[in-house]
Amino acid sequence: MEKTKDYHRGYIAAVSDIMEERFDIDLALYLFAIDEADKDGNLPSCDYQEGYRDALLSIKRYGKPVYTSNNVTYVGFQCT
């Protein structure tokens, strides 16, 4: 699956939010589990939300953001 620009924006937003310690990862993941991504065209987009969720899952599992694009994996990157 090719990731969209909105997916990348969501991923980066989550990494930034976590680095600034804005919320609890466990609570955020719980909320994603009970309220699936918006597929009705409202903002933020479904792709954005999926990117955001994937970043949270990565940080929860590895302690750092781990992102794979094509054949390259980025570990512990920081958004600037």
mmCIF file of N, CA and C in Angstrom:
data_model
loop_
_atom_site.group_PDB
_atom_site.id
_atom_site.type_symbol
_atom_site.label_atom_id
_atom_site.label_comp_id
_atom_site.label_asym_id
_atom_site.label_seq_id
_atom_site.Cartn_x
_atom_site.Cartn_y
_atom_site.Cartn_z
ATOM 1 N N MET A 1 0.827 -1.178 0.000
ATOM 2 C CA MET A 1 0.000 0.000 0.000
ATOM 3 C C MET A 1 0.873 1.243 0.000
ATOM 4 N N GLU A 2 0.653 2.114 -0.945
ATOM 5 C CA GLU A 2 1.385 3.373 -0.984
ATOM 6 C C GLU A 2 0.743 4.356 -0.017
ATOM 7 N N LYS A 3 1.564 4.983 0.769
ATOM 8 C CA LYS A 3 1.052 5.902 1.786
ATOM 9 C C LYS A 3 0.860 7.286 1.175
ATOM 10 N N THR A 4 -0.238 7.930 1.549
ATOM 11 C CA THR A 4 -0.570 9.238 0.996
ATOM 12 C C THR A 4 0.111 10.352 1.789
ATOM 13 N N LYS A 5 0.007 11.550 1.241
ATOM 14 C CA LYS A 5 0.546 12.724 1.911
ATOM 15 C C LYS A 5 -0.151 12.933 3.266
ATOM 16 N N ASP A 6 -1.463 12.693 3.314
ATOM 17 C CA ASP A 6 -2.190 12.831 4.580
ATOM 18 C C ASP A 6 -1.714 11.816 5.618
ATOM 19 N N TYR A 7 -1.405 10.598 5.170
ATOM 20 C CA TYR A 7 -0.875 9.578 6.085
ATOM 21 C C TYR A 7 0.419 10.084 6.716
ATOM 22 N N HIS A 8 1.312 10.606 5.895
ATOM 23 C CA HIS A 8 2.591 11.113 6.402
ATOM 24 C C HIS A 8 2.386 12.288 7.355
ATOM 25 N N ARG A 9 1.448 13.155 7.042
ATOM 26 C CA ARG A 9 1.155 14.287 7.934
ATOM 27 C C ARG A 9 0.665 13.787 9.291
ATOM 28 N N GLY A 10 -0.186 12.784 9.285
ATOM 29 C CA GLY A 10 -0.681 12.218 10.537
ATOM 30 C C GLY A 10 0.431 11.578 11.348
ATOM 31 N N TYR A 11 1.304 10.845 10.668
ATOM 32 C CA TYR A 11 2.424 10.183 11.340
ATOM 33 C C TYR A 11 3.328 11.215 12.000
ATOM 34 N N ILE A 12 3.668 12.246 11.255
ATOM 35 C CA ILE A 12 4.552 13.297 11.767
ATOM 36 C C ILE A 12 3.889 14.053 12.912
ATOM 37 N N ALA A 13 2.592 14.325 12.807
ATOM 38 C CA ALA A 13 1.880 15.025 13.879
ATOM 39 C C ALA A 13 1.922 14.220 15.174
ATOM 40 N N ALA A 14 1.723 12.912 15.086
ATOM 41 C CA ALA A 14 1.751 12.063 16.279
ATOM 42 C C ALA A 14 3.131 12.067 16.919
ATOM 43 N N VAL A 15 4.173 11.955 16.106
ATOM 44 C CA VAL A 15 5.540 11.965 16.638
ATOM 45 C C VAL A 15 5.804 13.293 17.345
ATOM 46 N N SER A 16 5.387 14.386 16.725
ATOM 47 C CA SER A 16 5.579 15.710 17.336
ATOM 48 C C SER A 16 4.823 15.818 18.651
ATOM 49 N N ASP A 17 3.574 15.353 18.665
ATOM 50 C CA ASP A 17 2.756 15.424 19.882
ATOM 51 C C ASP A 17 3.371 14.607 21.008
ATOM 52 N N ILE A 18 3.852 13.420 20.696
ATOM 53 C CA ILE A 18 4.456 12.559 21.714
ATOM 54 C C ILE A 18 5.743 13.176 22.235
ATOM 55 N N MET A 19 6.555 13.734 21.349
ATOM 56 C CA MET A 19 7.812 14.356 21.776
ATOM 57 C C MET A 19 7.548 15.523 22.726
ATOM 58 N N GLU A 20 6.417 16.186 22.543
ATOM 59 C CA GLU A 20 6.051 17.305 23.411
ATOM 60 C C GLU A 20 5.214 16.843 24.603
ATOM 61 N N GLU A 21 4.994 15.520 24.721
ATOM 62 C CA GLU A 21 4.272 14.894 25.830
ATOM 63 C C GLU A 21 2.895 15.524 26.038
ATOM 64 N N ARG A 22 2.124 15.577 24.976
ATOM 65 C CA ARG A 22 0.809 16.200 25.046
ATOM 66 C C ARG A 22 -0.282 15.273 25.575
ATOM 67 N N PHE A 23 -0.064 13.952 25.574
ATOM 68 C CA PHE A 23 -1.122 13.034 25.995
ATOM 69 C C PHE A 23 -0.577 11.659 26.312
ATOM 70 N N ASP A 24 -1.459 10.808 26.784
ATOM 71 C CA ASP A 24 -1.149 9.427 27.144
ATOM 72 C C ASP A 24 -1.354 8.529 25.911
ATOM 73 N N ILE A 25 -0.325 7.813 25.507
ATOM 74 C CA ILE A 25 -0.406 6.944 24.325
ATOM 75 C C ILE A 25 -1.483 5.870 24.498
ATOM 76 N N ASP A 26 -1.529 5.254 25.670
ATOM 77 C CA ASP A 26 -2.509 4.185 25.891
ATOM 78 C C ASP A 26 -3.942 4.690 25.726
ATOM 79 N N LEU A 27 -4.229 5.849 26.261
ATOM 80 C CA LEU A 27 -5.563 6.412 26.123
ATOM 81 C C LEU A 27 -5.868 6.741 24.662
ATOM 82 N N ALA A 28 -4.906 7.320 23.966
ATOM 83 C CA ALA A 28 -5.110 7.659 22.554
ATOM 84 C C ALA A 28 -5.371 6.405 21.721
ATOM 85 N N LEU A 29 -4.624 5.336 21.961
ATOM 86 C CA LEU A 29 -4.835 4.094 21.219
ATOM 87 C C LEU A 29 -6.192 3.477 21.545
ATOM 88 N N TYR A 30 -6.595 3.579 22.803
ATOM 89 C CA TYR A 30 -7.915 3.088 23.198
ATOM 90 C C TYR A 30 -9.008 3.840 22.433
ATOM 91 N N LEU A 31 -8.872 5.155 22.340
ATOM 92 C CA LEU A 31 -9.863 5.956 21.631
ATOM 93 C C LEU A 31 -9.903 5.612 20.142
ATOM 94 N N PHE A 32 -8.749 5.324 19.549
ATOM 95 C CA PHE A 32 -8.731 4.878 18.149
ATOM 96 C C PHE A 32 -9.451 3.535 18.004
ATOM 97 N N ALA A 33 -9.294 2.668 19.003
ATOM 98 C CA ALA A 33 -9.909 1.342 18.933
ATOM 99 C C ALA A 33 -11.431 1.413 19.012
ATOM 100 N N ILE A 34 -11.968 2.337 19.795
ATOM 101 C CA ILE A 34 -13.423 2.399 19.946
ATOM 102 C C ILE A 34 -14.085 3.333 18.932
ATOM 103 N N ASP A 35 -13.293 4.170 18.260
ATOM 104 C CA ASP A 35 -13.850 5.118 17.291
ATOM 105 C C ASP A 35 -13.002 5.055 16.025
ATOM 106 N N GLU A 36 -13.420 4.251 15.069
ATOM 107 C CA GLU A 36 -12.603 4.037 13.880
ATOM 108 C C GLU A 36 -12.405 5.324 13.083
ATOM 109 N N ALA A 37 -11.432 5.285 12.198
ATOM 110 C CA ALA A 37 -11.084 6.452 11.387
ATOM 111 C C ALA A 37 -12.272 6.941 10.578
ATOM 112 N N ASP A 38 -12.318 8.242 10.395
ATOM 113 C CA ASP A 38 -13.408 8.900 9.669
ATOM 114 C C ASP A 38 -13.317 8.583 8.181
ATOM 115 N N LYS A 39 -14.351 7.950 7.647
ATOM 116 C CA LYS A 39 -14.366 7.591 6.235
ATOM 117 C C LYS A 39 -15.393 8.419 5.459
ATOM 118 N N ASP A 40 -15.976 9.441 6.112
ATOM 119 C CA ASP A 40 -17.022 10.230 5.476
ATOM 120 C C ASP A 40 -16.505 11.478 4.778
ATOM 121 N N GLY A 41 -15.211 11.667 4.729
ATOM 122 C CA GLY A 41 -14.665 12.830 4.056
ATOM 123 C C GLY A 41 -14.481 14.037 4.959
ATOM 124 N N ASN A 42 -14.803 13.896 6.238
ATOM 125 C CA ASN A 42 -14.588 15.001 7.164
ATOM 126 C C ASN A 42 -13.114 15.069 7.541
ATOM 127 N N LEU A 43 -12.667 16.234 7.970
ATOM 128 C CA LEU A 43 -11.274 16.394 8.378
ATOM 129 C C LEU A 43 -11.129 15.991 9.830
ATOM 130 N N PRO A 44 -10.028 15.444 10.300
ATOM 131 C CA PRO A 44 -8.932 14.982 9.462
ATOM 132 C C PRO A 44 -9.308 13.718 8.699
ATOM 133 N N SER A 45 -8.610 13.493 7.620
ATOM 134 C CA SER A 45 -8.952 12.382 6.738
ATOM 135 C C SER A 45 -8.637 11.035 7.374
ATOM 136 N N CYS A 46 -9.195 10.015 6.789
ATOM 137 C CA CYS A 46 -8.951 8.642 7.226
ATOM 138 C C CYS A 46 -7.453 8.324 7.153
ATOM 139 N N ASP A 47 -6.793 8.726 6.074
ATOM 140 C CA ASP A 47 -5.357 8.469 5.928
ATOM 141 C C ASP A 47 -4.554 9.170 7.022
ATOM 142 N N TYR A 48 -4.928 10.409 7.337
ATOM 143 C CA TYR A 48 -4.260 11.159 8.404
ATOM 144 C C TYR A 48 -4.389 10.405 9.724
ATOM 145 N N GLN A 49 -5.595 9.969 10.030
ATOM 146 C CA GLN A 49 -5.833 9.255 11.279
ATOM 147 C C GLN A 49 -5.086 7.931 11.320
ATOM 148 N N GLU A 50 -5.010 7.240 10.198
ATOM 149 C CA GLU A 50 -4.270 5.970 10.155
ATOM 150 C C GLU A 50 -2.777 6.211 10.369
ATOM 151 N N GLY A 51 -2.247 7.268 9.789
ATOM 152 C CA GLY A 51 -0.844 7.619 10.005
ATOM 153 C C GLY A 51 -0.570 7.950 11.459
ATOM 154 N N TYR A 52 -1.479 8.713 12.041
ATOM 155 C CA TYR A 52 -1.350 9.097 13.449
ATOM 156 C C TYR A 52 -1.365 7.846 14.334
ATOM 157 N N ARG A 53 -2.332 6.963 14.082
ATOM 158 C CA ARG A 53 -2.442 5.723 14.861
ATOM 159 C C ARG A 53 -1.203 4.839 14.689
ATOM 160 N N ASP A 54 -0.723 4.710 13.458
ATOM 161 C CA ASP A 54 0.455 3.878 13.218
ATOM 162 C C ASP A 54 1.682 4.396 13.966
ATOM 163 N N ALA A 55 1.828 5.716 14.033
ATOM 164 C CA ALA A 55 2.946 6.286 14.787
ATOM 165 C C ALA A 55 2.812 5.956 16.272
ATOM 166 N N LEU A 56 1.604 6.073 16.807
ATOM 167 C CA LEU A 56 1.389 5.743 18.217
ATOM 168 C C LEU A 56 1.707 4.278 18.496
ATOM 169 N N LEU A 57 1.261 3.399 17.610
ATOM 170 C CA LEU A 57 1.546 1.966 17.780
ATOM 171 C C LEU A 57 3.042 1.695 17.735
ATOM 172 N N SER A 58 3.738 2.368 16.839
ATOM 173 C CA SER A 58 5.180 2.196 16.714
ATOM 174 C C SER A 58 5.902 2.650 17.979
ATOM 175 N N ILE A 59 5.520 3.807 18.473
ATOM 176 C CA ILE A 59 6.158 4.337 19.677
ATOM 177 C C ILE A 59 5.840 3.451 20.879
ATOM 178 N N LYS A 60 4.617 2.985 20.963
ATOM 179 C CA LYS A 60 4.221 2.095 22.067
ATOM 180 C C LYS A 60 5.021 0.793 22.034
ATOM 181 N N ARG A 61 5.184 0.240 20.851
ATOM 182 C CA ARG A 61 5.864 -1.055 20.725
ATOM 183 C C ARG A 61 7.380 -0.947 20.875
ATOM 184 N N TYR A 62 7.997 0.044 20.236
ATOM 185 C CA TYR A 62 9.460 0.134 20.191
ATOM 186 C C TYR A 62 10.052 1.220 21.093
ATOM 187 N N GLY A 63 9.199 2.106 21.599
ATOM 188 C CA GLY A 63 9.708 3.206 22.408
ATOM 189 C C GLY A 63 10.203 4.376 21.581
ATOM 190 N N LYS A 64 10.196 4.217 20.279
ATOM 191 C CA LYS A 64 10.633 5.249 19.340
ATOM 192 C C LYS A 64 9.776 5.135 18.086
ATOM 193 N N PRO A 65 9.679 6.212 17.320
ATOM 194 C CA PRO A 65 8.977 6.079 16.042
ATOM 195 C C PRO A 65 9.806 5.229 15.078
ATOM 196 N N VAL A 66 9.187 4.237 14.498
ATOM 197 C CA VAL A 66 9.823 3.382 13.501
ATOM 198 C C VAL A 66 8.938 3.435 12.268
ATOM 199 N N TYR A 67 9.507 3.870 11.168
ATOM 200 C CA TYR A 67 8.725 4.098 9.957
ATOM 201 C C TYR A 67 9.418 3.461 8.759
ATOM 202 N N THR A 68 8.665 2.706 7.990
ATOM 203 C CA THR A 68 9.222 2.068 6.794
ATOM 204 C C THR A 68 8.567 2.651 5.554
ATOM 205 N N SER A 69 9.399 3.087 4.636
ATOM 206 C CA SER A 69 8.931 3.614 3.360
ATOM 207 C C SER A 69 9.729 2.916 2.271
ATOM 208 N N ASN A 70 9.005 2.223 1.400
ATOM 209 C CA ASN A 70 9.640 1.402 0.363
ATOM 210 C C ASN A 70 10.585 0.415 1.027
ATOM 211 N N ASN A 71 11.880 0.509 0.784
ATOM 212 C CA ASN A 71 12.814 -0.450 1.373
ATOM 213 C C ASN A 71 13.695 0.185 2.449
ATOM 214 N N VAL A 72 13.302 1.346 2.965
ATOM 215 C CA VAL A 72 14.092 2.051 3.974
ATOM 216 C C VAL A 72 13.287 2.133 5.273
ATOM 217 N N THR A 73 13.933 1.812 6.393
ATOM 218 C CA THR A 73 13.285 1.948 7.698
ATOM 219 C C THR A 73 13.990 3.034 8.484
ATOM 220 N N TYR A 74 13.194 3.978 8.994
ATOM 221 C CA TYR A 74 13.696 5.067 9.795
ATOM 222 C C TYR A 74 13.366 4.772 11.248
ATOM 223 N N VAL A 75 14.362 4.886 12.140
ATOM 224 C CA VAL A 75 14.154 4.589 13.554
ATOM 225 C C VAL A 75 14.570 5.791 14.380
ATOM 226 N N GLY A 76 13.670 6.220 15.262
ATOM 227 C CA GLY A 76 14.007 7.279 16.205
ATOM 228 C C GLY A 76 14.207 8.637 15.587
ATOM 229 N N PHE A 77 13.572 8.899 14.455
ATOM 230 C CA PHE A 77 13.745 10.197 13.828
ATOM 231 C C PHE A 77 13.010 11.266 14.621
ATOM 232 N N GLN A 78 13.417 12.512 14.431
ATOM 233 C CA GLN A 78 12.774 13.626 15.129
ATOM 234 C C GLN A 78 12.231 14.593 14.083
ATOM 235 N N CYS A 79 11.004 15.028 14.280
ATOM 236 C CA CYS A 79 10.385 15.977 13.360
ATOM 237 C C CYS A 79 10.844 17.380 13.701
ATOM 238 N N THR A 80 11.268 18.102 12.700
ATOM 239 C CA THR A 80 11.684 19.493 12.925
ATOM 240 C C THR A 80 10.931 20.421 12.024
#
